[in-house]
Protein backbone atom coordinates (compact mmCIF):
# COMPACT_ATOMS: atom_id res chain seq x y z
CA UNK A 1 0.00 0.00 0.00
CA UNK A 2 1.32 3.46 -0.90
CA UNK A 3 2.14 6.06 1.77
CA UNK A 4 -0.77 8.19 0.52
CA UNK A 5 -3.24 5.37 1.01
CA UNK A 6 -1.81 4.56 4.45
CA UNK A 7 -2.21 8.19 5.51
CA UNK A 8 -5.75 8.38 4.11
CA UNK A 9 -6.75 5.19 5.93
CA UNK A 10 -5.26 6.42 9.21
CA UNK A 11 -7.24 9.68 9.01
CA UNK A 12 -10.59 8.24 7.90
CA UNK A 13 -10.65 4.76 9.50
CA UNK A 14 -11.89 3.45 6.14
CA UNK A 15 -10.43 0.17 4.93
CA UNK A 16 -8.77 0.82 1.57
CA UNK A 17 -7.00 -1.66 -0.70
CA UNK A 18 -4.38 -0.02 -2.90
CA UNK A 19 -4.82 -2.29 -5.90
CA UNK A 20 -8.55 -1.76 -5.71
CA UNK A 21 -8.80 2.02 -5.53
CA UNK A 22 -5.60 3.48 -6.97
CA UNK A 23 -5.93 2.39 -10.58
CA UNK A 24 -5.04 5.78 -12.08
CA UNK A 25 -2.56 8.23 -10.59
CA UNK A 26 -2.63 12.03 -10.62
CA UNK A 27 0.47 12.05 -12.83
CA UNK A 28 -1.43 10.29 -15.63
CA UNK A 29 -4.12 12.98 -15.80
CA UNK A 30 -3.66 16.24 -17.69
CA UNK A 31 -6.41 18.66 -16.70
CA UNK A 32 -7.70 21.06 -19.36
CA UNK A 33 -7.59 24.63 -17.93
CA UNK A 34 -10.97 26.30 -17.41
CA UNK A 35 -12.88 23.30 -18.77
CA UNK A 36 -15.42 22.58 -16.06
CA UNK A 37 -18.18 20.22 -17.22
CA UNK A 38 -20.37 20.30 -14.14
CA UNK A 39 -20.55 21.00 -10.42
CA UNK A 40 -22.68 19.64 -7.59
CA UNK A 41 -22.89 19.63 -3.81
CA UNK A 42 -20.29 16.90 -3.42
CA UNK A 43 -18.09 17.05 -6.51
CA UNK A 44 -17.04 18.87 -9.66
CA UNK A 45 -16.47 17.36 -13.10
CA UNK A 46 -13.67 18.69 -15.28
CA UNK A 47 -12.31 17.87 -18.73
CA UNK A 48 -8.92 16.17 -18.91
CA UNK A 49 -6.65 14.08 -21.12
CA UNK A 50 -5.67 10.52 -20.19
CA UNK A 51 -3.76 8.04 -22.35
CA UNK A 52 -4.29 10.21 -25.41
CA UNK A 53 -8.07 10.56 -25.09
CA UNK A 54 -10.36 13.18 -23.63
CA UNK A 55 -12.01 12.09 -20.38
CA UNK A 56 -14.23 13.54 -17.67
CA UNK A 57 -12.70 13.61 -14.19
CA UNK A 58 -15.06 13.72 -11.23
CA UNK A 59 -13.24 15.28 -8.27
CA UNK A 60 -14.78 14.87 -4.84
CA UNK A 61 -14.84 17.69 -2.34
CA UNK A 62 -12.91 17.30 0.90
CA UNK A 63 -14.64 15.28 3.58
CA UNK A 64 -16.50 13.08 1.08
CA UNK A 65 -14.13 10.10 1.04
CA UNK A 66 -16.66 7.64 2.42
CA UNK A 67 -19.28 8.73 -0.12
CA UNK A 68 -16.68 8.59 -2.90
CA UNK A 69 -15.73 5.02 -1.99
CA UNK A 70 -19.36 4.01 -1.92
CA UNK A 71 -20.05 5.49 -5.36
CA UNK A 72 -16.95 3.88 -6.82
CA UNK A 73 -17.83 0.48 -5.36
CA UNK A 74 -21.10 0.57 -7.30
CA UNK A 75 -19.96 2.27 -10.51
CA UNK A 76 -16.94 0.12 -11.29
CA UNK A 77 -19.13 -2.99 -11.34
CA UNK A 78 -21.43 -1.60 -14.03
CA UNK A 79 -20.56 -2.34 -17.64
CA UNK A 80 -23.40 -1.69 -20.06
CA UNK A 81 -23.96 0.25 -23.28
CA UNK A 82 -26.31 2.67 -21.51
CA UNK A 83 -24.14 3.33 -18.46
CA UNK A 84 -21.33 5.92 -18.67
CA UNK A 85 -18.09 3.88 -18.42
CA UNK A 86 -15.80 4.30 -15.40
CA UNK A 87 -12.15 3.92 -16.46
CA UNK A 88 -10.55 4.06 -13.03
CA UNK A 89 -9.99 6.18 -9.94
CA UNK A 90 -7.67 7.23 -7.14
CA UNK A 91 -8.59 7.57 -3.49
CA UNK A 92 -5.03 8.60 -2.62
CA UNK A 93 -5.19 11.79 -4.68
CA UNK A 94 -6.11 15.13 -3.12
CA UNK A 95 -8.91 15.47 -3.99
CA UNK A 96 -9.89 11.86 -4.83
CA UNK A 97 -11.17 11.43 -8.39
CA UNK A 98 -12.94 9.09 -10.79
CA UNK A 99 -12.06 9.00 -14.50
CA UNK A 100 -15.07 8.62 -16.81
CA UNK A 101 -15.77 8.52 -20.52
CA UNK A 102 -16.21 12.03 -21.89
CA UNK A 103 -19.69 12.42 -23.36
CA UNK A 104 -19.24 15.27 -25.79
CA UNK A 105 -22.94 15.94 -26.42
CA UNK A 106 -23.57 16.92 -22.81
CA UNK A 107 -26.67 16.07 -20.83
CA UNK A 108 -30.08 15.18 -22.21
CA UNK A 109 -31.63 18.66 -22.24
CA UNK A 110 -28.48 20.26 -23.63
CA UNK A 111 -28.54 17.75 -26.46
CA UNK A 112 -32.25 18.23 -27.15
CA UNK A 113 -31.90 22.00 -27.35
CA UNK A 114 -29.21 21.56 -30.01
CA UNK A 115 -31.01 18.67 -31.73
CA UNK A 116 -34.73 19.52 -31.57
CA UNK A 117 -35.72 16.75 -34.01
CA UNK A 118 -34.09 14.00 -31.95
CA UNK A 119 -36.17 10.87 -31.39
CA UNK A 120 -37.06 11.35 -27.75
CA UNK A 121 -38.62 7.90 -27.47
CA UNK A 122 -35.30 6.35 -28.52
CA UNK A 123 -33.37 8.40 -25.97
CA UNK A 124 -35.81 7.43 -23.22
CA UNK A 125 -35.56 3.81 -24.37
CA UNK A 126 -31.79 4.07 -23.91
CA UNK A 127 -32.31 5.32 -20.35
CA UNK A 128 -34.87 2.59 -19.63
CA UNK A 129 -32.38 -0.06 -20.78
CA UNK A 130 -29.81 1.47 -18.44
CA UNK A 131 -32.29 1.32 -15.56
CA UNK A 132 -33.24 -2.24 -16.45
CA UNK A 133 -29.58 -3.21 -16.23
CA UNK A 134 -29.11 -1.40 -12.91
CA UNK A 135 -32.13 -3.08 -11.38
CA UNK A 136 -30.93 -6.46 -12.65
CA UNK A 137 -27.76 -5.79 -10.62
CA UNK A 138 -29.80 -4.81 -7.52
CA UNK A 139 -28.79 -1.15 -7.87
CA UNK A 140 -31.21 1.71 -7.21
CA UNK A 141 -29.92 4.86 -8.94
CA UNK A 142 -31.67 7.29 -6.62
CA UNK A 143 -31.37 10.44 -8.75
CA UNK A 144 -32.78 9.88 -12.24
CA UNK A 145 -33.11 13.22 -14.08
CA UNK A 146 -31.93 14.85 -17.30
CA UNK A 147 -28.72 16.11 -15.72
CA UNK A 148 -27.74 12.52 -14.99
CA UNK A 149 -28.34 11.34 -18.55
CA UNK A 150 -25.43 12.04 -20.91
CA UNK A 151 -25.37 11.67 -24.70
CA UNK A 152 -22.40 10.18 -26.52
CA UNK A 153 -21.08 11.13 -29.95
CA UNK A 154 -23.45 8.64 -31.63
CA UNK A 155 -26.53 10.14 -29.97
CA UNK A 156 -26.93 7.33 -27.44
CA UNK A 157 -28.18 8.16 -23.94
CA UNK A 158 -26.27 6.80 -20.94
CA UNK A 159 -27.02 6.99 -17.23
CA UNK A 160 -24.36 8.63 -15.05
CA UNK A 161 -23.67 9.77 -11.46
CA UNK A 162 -24.03 7.08 -8.80
CA UNK A 163 -23.43 9.33 -5.82
CA UNK A 164 -26.89 8.54 -4.43
CA UNK A 165 -27.10 4.96 -5.68
CA UNK A 166 -27.63 2.12 -3.23
CA UNK A 167 -27.55 -1.64 -3.35
CA UNK A 168 -31.17 -2.64 -2.91
CA UNK A 169 -31.93 -5.16 -0.18
CA UNK A 170 -35.40 -6.68 -0.73
CA UNK A 171 -35.57 -7.71 2.93
CA UNK A 172 -34.80 -4.20 4.16
CA UNK A 173 -37.03 -1.14 4.35
CA UNK A 174 -35.33 0.64 1.43
CA UNK A 175 -34.30 3.54 3.63
CA UNK A 176 -30.84 5.05 3.44
CA UNK A 177 -30.34 7.89 5.88
CA UNK A 178 -26.64 8.47 5.17
CA UNK A 179 -27.30 10.36 1.92
CA UNK A 180 -29.63 13.05 0.63
CA UNK A 181 -32.53 11.33 -1.08
CA UNK A 182 -32.37 12.90 -4.53
CA UNK A 183 -33.78 15.85 -6.45
CA UNK A 184 -37.07 17.08 -5.02
CA UNK A 185 -39.10 17.43 -8.22
CA UNK A 186 -38.20 13.90 -9.31
CA UNK A 187 -38.82 12.19 -5.99
CA UNK A 188 -41.57 9.65 -5.47
CA UNK A 189 -44.09 10.39 -2.69
CA UNK A 190 -42.73 7.54 -0.56
CA UNK A 191 -39.22 8.93 -0.95
CA UNK A 192 -40.32 12.37 0.20
CA UNK A 193 -42.39 11.18 3.14
CA UNK A 194 -40.55 8.02 4.25
CA UNK A 195 -37.09 8.16 2.72
CA UNK A 196 -37.81 5.01 0.70
CA UNK A 197 -35.59 4.38 -2.32
CA UNK A 198 -36.48 1.35 -4.39
CA UNK A 199 -36.78 0.26 -8.01
CA UNK A 200 -40.27 1.79 -7.96
CA UNK A 201 -38.92 5.18 -6.88
CA UNK A 202 -36.47 5.07 -9.81
CA UNK A 203 -39.43 4.39 -12.10
CA UNK A 204 -41.30 7.38 -10.67
CA UNK A 205 -38.28 9.59 -11.36
CA UNK A 206 -38.13 8.16 -14.88
CA UNK A 207 -41.74 9.26 -15.40
CA UNK A 208 -40.75 12.77 -14.36
CA UNK A 209 -37.80 12.56 -16.74
CA UNK A 210 -40.28 11.79 -19.53
CA UNK A 211 -42.17 14.99 -18.71
CA UNK A 212 -38.92 16.98 -18.74
CA UNK A 213 -37.85 15.40 -22.05
CA UNK A 214 -40.98 16.48 -23.92
CA UNK A 215 -41.58 19.86 -22.26
CA UNK A 216 -38.00 21.02 -21.51
CA UNK A 217 -39.35 22.09 -18.13
CA UNK A 218 -38.83 20.78 -14.62
CA UNK A 219 -41.81 18.89 -13.20
CA UNK A 220 -43.96 21.21 -11.06
CA UNK A 221 -41.75 24.12 -12.14
CA UNK A 222 -44.41 26.64 -11.12
CA UNK A 223 -45.01 25.14 -7.66
CA UNK A 224 -43.33 26.08 -4.40
CA UNK A 225 -40.84 23.63 -2.93
CA UNK A 226 -43.05 23.25 0.12
CA UNK A 227 -45.98 22.17 -2.04
CA UNK A 228 -43.84 19.72 -3.99
CA UNK A 229 -42.51 18.32 -0.71
CA UNK A 230 -46.04 17.40 0.32
CA UNK A 231 -45.82 14.57 -2.20
CA UNK A 232 -49.40 15.18 -3.28
CA UNK A 233 -49.01 17.22 -6.47
CA UNK A 234 -50.05 15.65 -9.78
CA UNK A 235 -48.81 16.84 -13.17
CA UNK A 236 -51.32 17.92 -15.79
CA UNK A 237 -50.85 16.78 -19.37
CA UNK A 238 -48.97 19.41 -21.39
CA UNK A 239 -50.97 20.78 -24.30
CA UNK A 240 -48.41 23.11 -25.89
CA UNK A 241 -47.68 22.80 -29.60
CA UNK A 242 -44.00 22.33 -28.78
CA UNK A 243 -44.62 19.29 -26.57
CA UNK A 244 -46.96 17.73 -29.13
CA UNK A 245 -44.53 18.34 -31.99
CA UNK A 246 -41.81 16.64 -29.94
CA UNK A 247 -43.88 13.47 -29.83
CA UNK A 248 -45.93 13.77 -26.65
CA UNK A 249 -48.95 11.70 -27.70
CA UNK A 250 -51.48 9.50 -25.91
CA UNK A 251 -49.09 6.54 -25.68
CA UNK A 252 -46.32 8.65 -24.20
CA UNK A 253 -48.61 10.28 -21.64
CA UNK A 254 -50.18 6.95 -20.67
CA UNK A 255 -46.68 5.58 -20.07
CA UNK A 256 -45.79 8.62 -17.96
CA UNK A 257 -48.86 8.07 -15.80
CA UNK A 258 -48.09 4.37 -15.43
CA UNK A 259 -44.66 5.32 -14.10
CA UNK A 260 -45.86 7.98 -11.67
CA UNK A 261 -48.71 6.28 -9.84
CA UNK A 262 -48.74 7.42 -6.19
CA UNK A 263 -48.81 3.73 -5.24
CA UNK A 264 -45.39 2.12 -5.87
CA UNK A 265 -46.84 -1.35 -6.47
CA UNK A 266 -48.90 -0.04 -9.39
CA UNK A 267 -45.94 1.40 -11.30
CA UNK A 268 -44.41 -0.38 -14.26
CA UNK A 269 -41.06 -2.12 -14.05
CA UNK A 270 -38.05 -1.02 -16.10
CA UNK A 271 -38.59 -4.11 -18.24
CA UNK A 272 -42.17 -3.07 -19.04
CA UNK A 273 -41.08 0.50 -19.76
CA UNK A 274 -38.40 -0.71 -22.18
CA UNK A 275 -40.93 -2.78 -24.10
CA UNK A 276 -43.46 0.05 -24.32
CA UNK A 277 -40.86 2.57 -25.45
CA UNK A 278 -39.63 0.16 -28.12
CA UNK A 279 -43.16 0.19 -29.52
CA UNK A 280 -43.39 3.98 -29.35
CA UNK A 281 -39.91 4.32 -30.87
CA UNK A 282 -40.85 2.01 -33.75
CA UNK A 283 -43.94 4.08 -34.53
CA UNK A 284 -41.95 7.31 -34.43
CA UNK A 285 -39.08 6.12 -36.62
CA UNK A 286 -40.99 4.12 -39.23
CA UNK A 287 -44.48 5.44 -39.96
CA UNK A 288 -47.35 6.25 -37.56
CA UNK A 289 -49.80 4.76 -40.09
CA UNK A 290 -48.24 1.29 -39.80
CA UNK A 291 -50.03 -1.35 -37.69
CA UNK A 292 -48.90 -1.45 -34.07
CA UNK A 293 -46.67 -4.27 -32.90
CA UNK A 294 -46.70 -5.93 -29.51
CA UNK A 295 -43.27 -5.80 -27.93
CA UNK A 296 -41.69 -7.93 -25.25
CA UNK A 297 -38.28 -8.46 -23.68
CA UNK A 298 -36.66 -11.60 -25.05
CA UNK A 299 -33.77 -13.56 -23.57
CA UNK A 300 -30.82 -14.06 -25.91
CA UNK A 301 -27.23 -15.11 -25.19
CA UNK A 302 -25.37 -12.38 -23.32
CA UNK A 303 -22.73 -12.29 -26.05
CA UNK A 304 -25.32 -11.20 -28.61
CA UNK A 305 -25.52 -7.51 -29.47
CA UNK A 306 -27.79 -5.57 -31.78
CA UNK A 307 -26.80 -2.36 -33.58
CA UNK A 308 -29.48 0.27 -34.21
CA UNK A 309 -28.74 3.68 -35.73
CA UNK A 310 -25.13 3.67 -34.57
CA UNK A 311 -25.95 2.38 -31.08
CA UNK A 312 -25.08 -1.03 -29.71
CA UNK A 313 -27.53 -2.77 -27.38
CA UNK A 314 -27.22 -5.84 -25.20
CA UNK A 315 -29.70 -8.14 -26.94
CA UNK A 316 -30.63 -9.88 -23.70
CA UNK A 317 -32.20 -6.61 -22.52
CA UNK A 318 -33.74 -5.44 -25.78
CA UNK A 319 -37.44 -5.18 -26.50
CA UNK A 320 -38.43 -6.66 -29.86
CA UNK A 321 -41.77 -7.20 -31.62
CA UNK A 322 -43.31 -10.45 -30.43
CA UNK A 323 -45.91 -10.69 -33.20
CA UNK A 324 -47.17 -8.78 -36.20
CA UNK A 325 -50.77 -7.60 -36.34
CA UNK A 326 -51.75 -10.52 -38.59
CA UNK A 327 -50.46 -13.03 -36.04
CA UNK A 328 -47.21 -13.81 -37.84
CA UNK A 329 -44.36 -14.35 -35.39
CA UNK A 330 -41.42 -11.99 -35.64
CA UNK A 331 -38.15 -13.87 -35.50
CA UNK A 332 -34.47 -13.12 -35.95
CA UNK A 333 -31.37 -15.25 -36.08
CA UNK A 334 -28.98 -14.43 -33.25
XYZ file of C-alpha atoms in Angstrom:
334
model
C 0.000 0.000 0.000
C 1.322 3.460 -0.902
C 2.135 6.065 1.768
C -0.767 8.195 0.524
C -3.244 5.367 1.011
C -1.808 4.557 4.447
C -2.213 8.185 5.507
C -5.755 8.381 4.114
C -6.754 5.194 5.927
C -5.263 6.424 9.211
C -7.239 9.677 9.012
C -10.588 8.235 7.904
C -10.654 4.760 9.498
C -11.894 3.452 6.139
C -10.433 0.174 4.928
C -8.766 0.821 1.568
C -6.996 -1.655 -0.697
C -4.376 -0.018 -2.905
C -4.820 -2.291 -5.905
C -8.547 -1.760 -5.714
C -8.801 2.016 -5.534
C -5.595 3.477 -6.973
C -5.935 2.386 -10.577
C -5.041 5.783 -12.085
C -2.556 8.235 -10.588
C -2.633 12.026 -10.619
C 0.467 12.055 -12.833
C -1.425 10.288 -15.626
C -4.116 12.978 -15.802
C -3.661 16.245 -17.687
C -6.409 18.664 -16.695
C -7.695 21.062 -19.363
C -7.588 24.627 -17.935
C -10.967 26.299 -17.412
C -12.880 23.299 -18.766
C -15.424 22.576 -16.060
C -18.182 20.218 -17.215
C -20.375 20.304 -14.139
C -20.548 20.997 -10.419
C -22.683 19.643 -7.593
C -22.885 19.633 -3.812
C -20.289 16.896 -3.415
C -18.090 17.054 -6.507
C -17.040 18.867 -9.656
C -16.472 17.361 -13.095
C -13.668 18.694 -15.284
C -12.310 17.869 -18.726
C -8.918 16.166 -18.909
C -6.654 14.083 -21.115
C -5.671 10.523 -20.190
C -3.764 8.040 -22.347
C -4.291 10.212 -25.410
C -8.071 10.556 -25.090
C -10.362 13.177 -23.630
C -12.011 12.088 -20.381
C -14.227 13.542 -17.674
C -12.702 13.613 -14.190
C -15.061 13.717 -11.229
C -13.239 15.283 -8.267
C -14.783 14.869 -4.844
C -14.840 17.695 -2.337
C -12.913 17.302 0.898
C -14.643 15.280 3.584
C -16.496 13.081 1.076
C -14.126 10.100 1.042
C -16.658 7.643 2.417
C -19.276 8.735 -0.124
C -16.680 8.590 -2.901
C -15.727 5.015 -1.989
C -19.360 4.015 -1.915
C -20.053 5.487 -5.356
C -16.950 3.883 -6.824
C -17.833 0.479 -5.361
C -21.099 0.573 -7.296
C -19.958 2.268 -10.512
C -16.942 0.125 -11.292
C -19.128 -2.995 -11.344
C -21.433 -1.598 -14.028
C -20.556 -2.345 -17.645
C -23.404 -1.693 -20.061
C -23.963 0.247 -23.280
C -26.309 2.668 -21.514
C -24.136 3.335 -18.458
C -21.331 5.916 -18.667
C -18.086 3.884 -18.425
C -15.805 4.301 -15.402
C -12.151 3.922 -16.462
C -10.546 4.065 -13.028
C -9.986 6.182 -9.940
C -7.668 7.229 -7.141
C -8.591 7.568 -3.488
C -5.028 8.597 -2.624
C -5.193 11.792 -4.680
C -6.107 15.129 -3.119
C -8.906 15.467 -3.988
C -9.895 11.861 -4.833
C -11.170 11.428 -8.388
C -12.942 9.087 -10.793
C -12.065 9.001 -14.505
C -15.072 8.620 -16.806
C -15.775 8.520 -20.515
C -16.206 12.034 -21.891
C -19.693 12.421 -23.356
C -19.238 15.273 -25.795
C -22.942 15.941 -26.419
C -23.574 16.916 -22.812
C -26.668 16.066 -20.828
C -30.081 15.182 -22.209
C -31.631 18.658 -22.244
C -28.479 20.265 -23.627
C -28.542 17.752 -26.462
C -32.250 18.229 -27.155
C -31.897 22.003 -27.354
C -29.210 21.561 -30.009
C -31.010 18.665 -31.728
C -34.732 19.519 -31.573
C -35.717 16.748 -34.007
C -34.090 13.998 -31.945
C -36.174 10.875 -31.390
C -37.064 11.354 -27.748
C -38.621 7.903 -27.470
C -35.301 6.354 -28.517
C -33.369 8.404 -25.970
C -35.806 7.426 -23.222
C -35.565 3.814 -24.372
C -31.790 4.066 -23.907
C -32.313 5.316 -20.351
C -34.867 2.594 -19.634
C -32.378 -0.061 -20.776
C -29.812 1.472 -18.444
C -32.285 1.321 -15.557
C -33.240 -2.237 -16.455
C -29.578 -3.210 -16.232
C -29.108 -1.400 -12.909
C -32.133 -3.079 -11.382
C -30.929 -6.463 -12.652
C -27.761 -5.794 -10.617
C -29.802 -4.814 -7.519
C -28.792 -1.155 -7.868
C -31.213 1.713 -7.213
C -29.921 4.859 -8.938
C -31.668 7.294 -6.624
C -31.367 10.444 -8.751
C -32.781 9.881 -12.241
C -33.107 13.223 -14.077
C -31.930 14.847 -17.303
C -28.720 16.107 -15.718
C -27.743 12.517 -14.989
C -28.345 11.335 -18.550
C -25.433 12.041 -20.911
C -25.372 11.671 -24.698
C -22.400 10.176 -26.523
C -21.079 11.127 -29.954
C -23.451 8.636 -31.626
C -26.535 10.139 -29.969
C -26.932 7.327 -27.445
C -28.183 8.163 -23.943
C -26.271 6.804 -20.945
C -27.018 6.985 -17.226
C -24.364 8.627 -15.051
C -23.671 9.766 -11.459
C -24.028 7.082 -8.805
C -23.434 9.334 -5.816
C -26.889 8.543 -4.431
C -27.101 4.962 -5.682
C -27.635 2.119 -3.234
C -27.547 -1.640 -3.352
C -31.168 -2.643 -2.907
C -31.930 -5.157 -0.180
C -35.403 -6.680 -0.727
C -35.571 -7.712 2.928
C -34.799 -4.197 4.157
C -37.034 -1.144 4.353
C -35.329 0.641 1.434
C -34.300 3.543 3.630
C -30.843 5.055 3.438
C -30.336 7.886 5.880
C -26.643 8.472 5.171
C -27.301 10.358 1.918
C -29.626 13.049 0.630
C -32.532 11.329 -1.079
C -32.370 12.902 -4.525
C -33.780 15.851 -6.454
C -37.073 17.082 -5.016
C -39.096 17.430 -8.216
C -38.200 13.901 -9.313
C -38.824 12.193 -5.987
C -41.573 9.648 -5.470
C -44.092 10.390 -2.691
C -42.728 7.541 -0.563
C -39.216 8.929 -0.950
C -40.321 12.370 0.198
C -42.390 11.175 3.144
C -40.548 8.022 4.253
C -37.091 8.156 2.717
C -37.808 5.007 0.696
C -35.594 4.377 -2.322
C -36.476 1.351 -4.394
C -36.778 0.257 -8.013
C -40.267 1.786 -7.964
C -38.918 5.182 -6.885
C -36.467 5.074 -9.808
C -39.433 4.386 -12.103
C -41.302 7.379 -10.666
C -38.281 9.588 -11.365
C -38.129 8.163 -14.881
C -41.740 9.260 -15.399
C -40.752 12.769 -14.358
C -37.803 12.562 -16.741
C -40.276 11.788 -19.530
C -42.171 14.989 -18.709
C -38.924 16.978 -18.744
C -37.855 15.399 -22.046
C -40.979 16.476 -23.924
C -41.575 19.855 -22.259
C -38.003 21.020 -21.510
C -39.347 22.091 -18.126
C -38.833 20.779 -14.619
C -41.814 18.888 -13.200
C -43.960 21.212 -11.062
C -41.753 24.116 -12.139
C -44.412 26.643 -11.116
C -45.007 25.143 -7.663
C -43.326 26.084 -4.401
C -40.837 23.632 -2.932
C -43.050 23.251 0.125
C -45.983 22.173 -2.041
C -43.838 19.715 -3.991
C -42.505 18.324 -0.713
C -46.039 17.404 0.319
C -45.823 14.567 -2.198
C -49.403 15.184 -3.283
C -49.009 17.222 -6.472
C -50.049 15.652 -9.778
C -48.810 16.839 -13.172
C -51.320 17.918 -15.793
C -50.848 16.782 -19.368
C -48.969 19.409 -21.394
C -50.970 20.781 -24.304
C -48.414 23.114 -25.888
C -47.677 22.801 -29.600
C -43.999 22.328 -28.776
C -44.617 19.289 -26.574
C -46.961 17.727 -29.131
C -44.528 18.342 -31.994
C -41.813 16.640 -29.943
C -43.884 13.469 -29.828
C -45.931 13.773 -26.645
C -48.948 11.704 -27.701
C -51.483 9.495 -25.910
C -49.089 6.542 -25.677
C -46.321 8.654 -24.195
C -48.615 10.276 -21.639
C -50.178 6.946 -20.666
C -46.684 5.582 -20.065
C -45.788 8.616 -17.963
C -48.857 8.074 -15.802
C -48.095 4.373 -15.425
C -44.659 5.317 -14.101
C -45.860 7.976 -11.672
C -48.709 6.282 -9.845
C -48.745 7.417 -6.189
C -48.811 3.731 -5.243
C -45.393 2.119 -5.869
C -46.837 -1.348 -6.467
C -48.902 -0.038 -9.394
C -45.938 1.399 -11.298
C -44.412 -0.383 -14.258
C -41.056 -2.121 -14.053
C -38.048 -1.023 -16.101
C -38.589 -4.108 -18.242
C -42.172 -3.068 -19.040
C -41.080 0.496 -19.760
C -38.399 -0.709 -22.182
C -40.931 -2.783 -24.104
C -43.455 0.051 -24.316
C -40.857 2.572 -25.451
C -39.626 0.157 -28.115
C -43.161 0.188 -29.516
C -43.386 3.984 -29.353
C -39.914 4.318 -30.869
C -40.850 2.007 -33.752
C -43.938 4.076 -34.531
C -41.955 7.313 -34.431
C -39.084 6.117 -36.625
C -40.991 4.125 -39.229
C -44.476 5.442 -39.956
C -47.348 6.251 -37.564
C -49.798 4.758 -40.091
C -48.244 1.289 -39.801
C -50.033 -1.353 -37.688
C -48.896 -1.453 -34.072
C -46.669 -4.275 -32.898
C -46.705 -5.934 -29.513
C -43.270 -5.804 -27.926
C -41.689 -7.931 -25.248
C -38.275 -8.461 -23.678
C -36.657 -11.604 -25.053
C -33.768 -13.564 -23.572
C -30.816 -14.060 -25.913
C -27.230 -15.106 -25.194
C -25.375 -12.382 -23.322
C -22.731 -12.292 -26.055
C -25.318 -11.198 -28.614
C -25.523 -7.507 -29.474
C -27.786 -5.565 -31.784
C -26.801 -2.359 -33.578
C -29.475 0.265 -34.213
C -28.738 3.676 -35.725
C -25.130 3.673 -34.570
C -25.947 2.384 -31.083
C -25.078 -1.034 -29.705
C -27.530 -2.773 -27.383
C -27.223 -5.844 -25.204
C -29.700 -8.140 -26.943
C -30.629 -9.883 -23.699
C -32.198 -6.608 -22.519
C -33.737 -5.442 -25.784
C -37.440 -5.180 -26.505
C -38.430 -6.657 -29.864
C -41.775 -7.196 -31.617
C -43.314 -10.448 -30.428
C -45.908 -10.690 -33.200
C -47.175 -8.779 -36.197
C -50.767 -7.602 -36.339
C -51.754 -10.524 -38.588
C -50.460 -13.026 -36.041
C -47.210 -13.806 -37.839
C -44.362 -14.346 -35.387
C -41.420 -11.987 -35.635
C -38.149 -13.871 -35.501
C -34.474 -13.122 -35.951
C -31.366 -15.253 -36.081
C -28.983 -14.431 -33.249
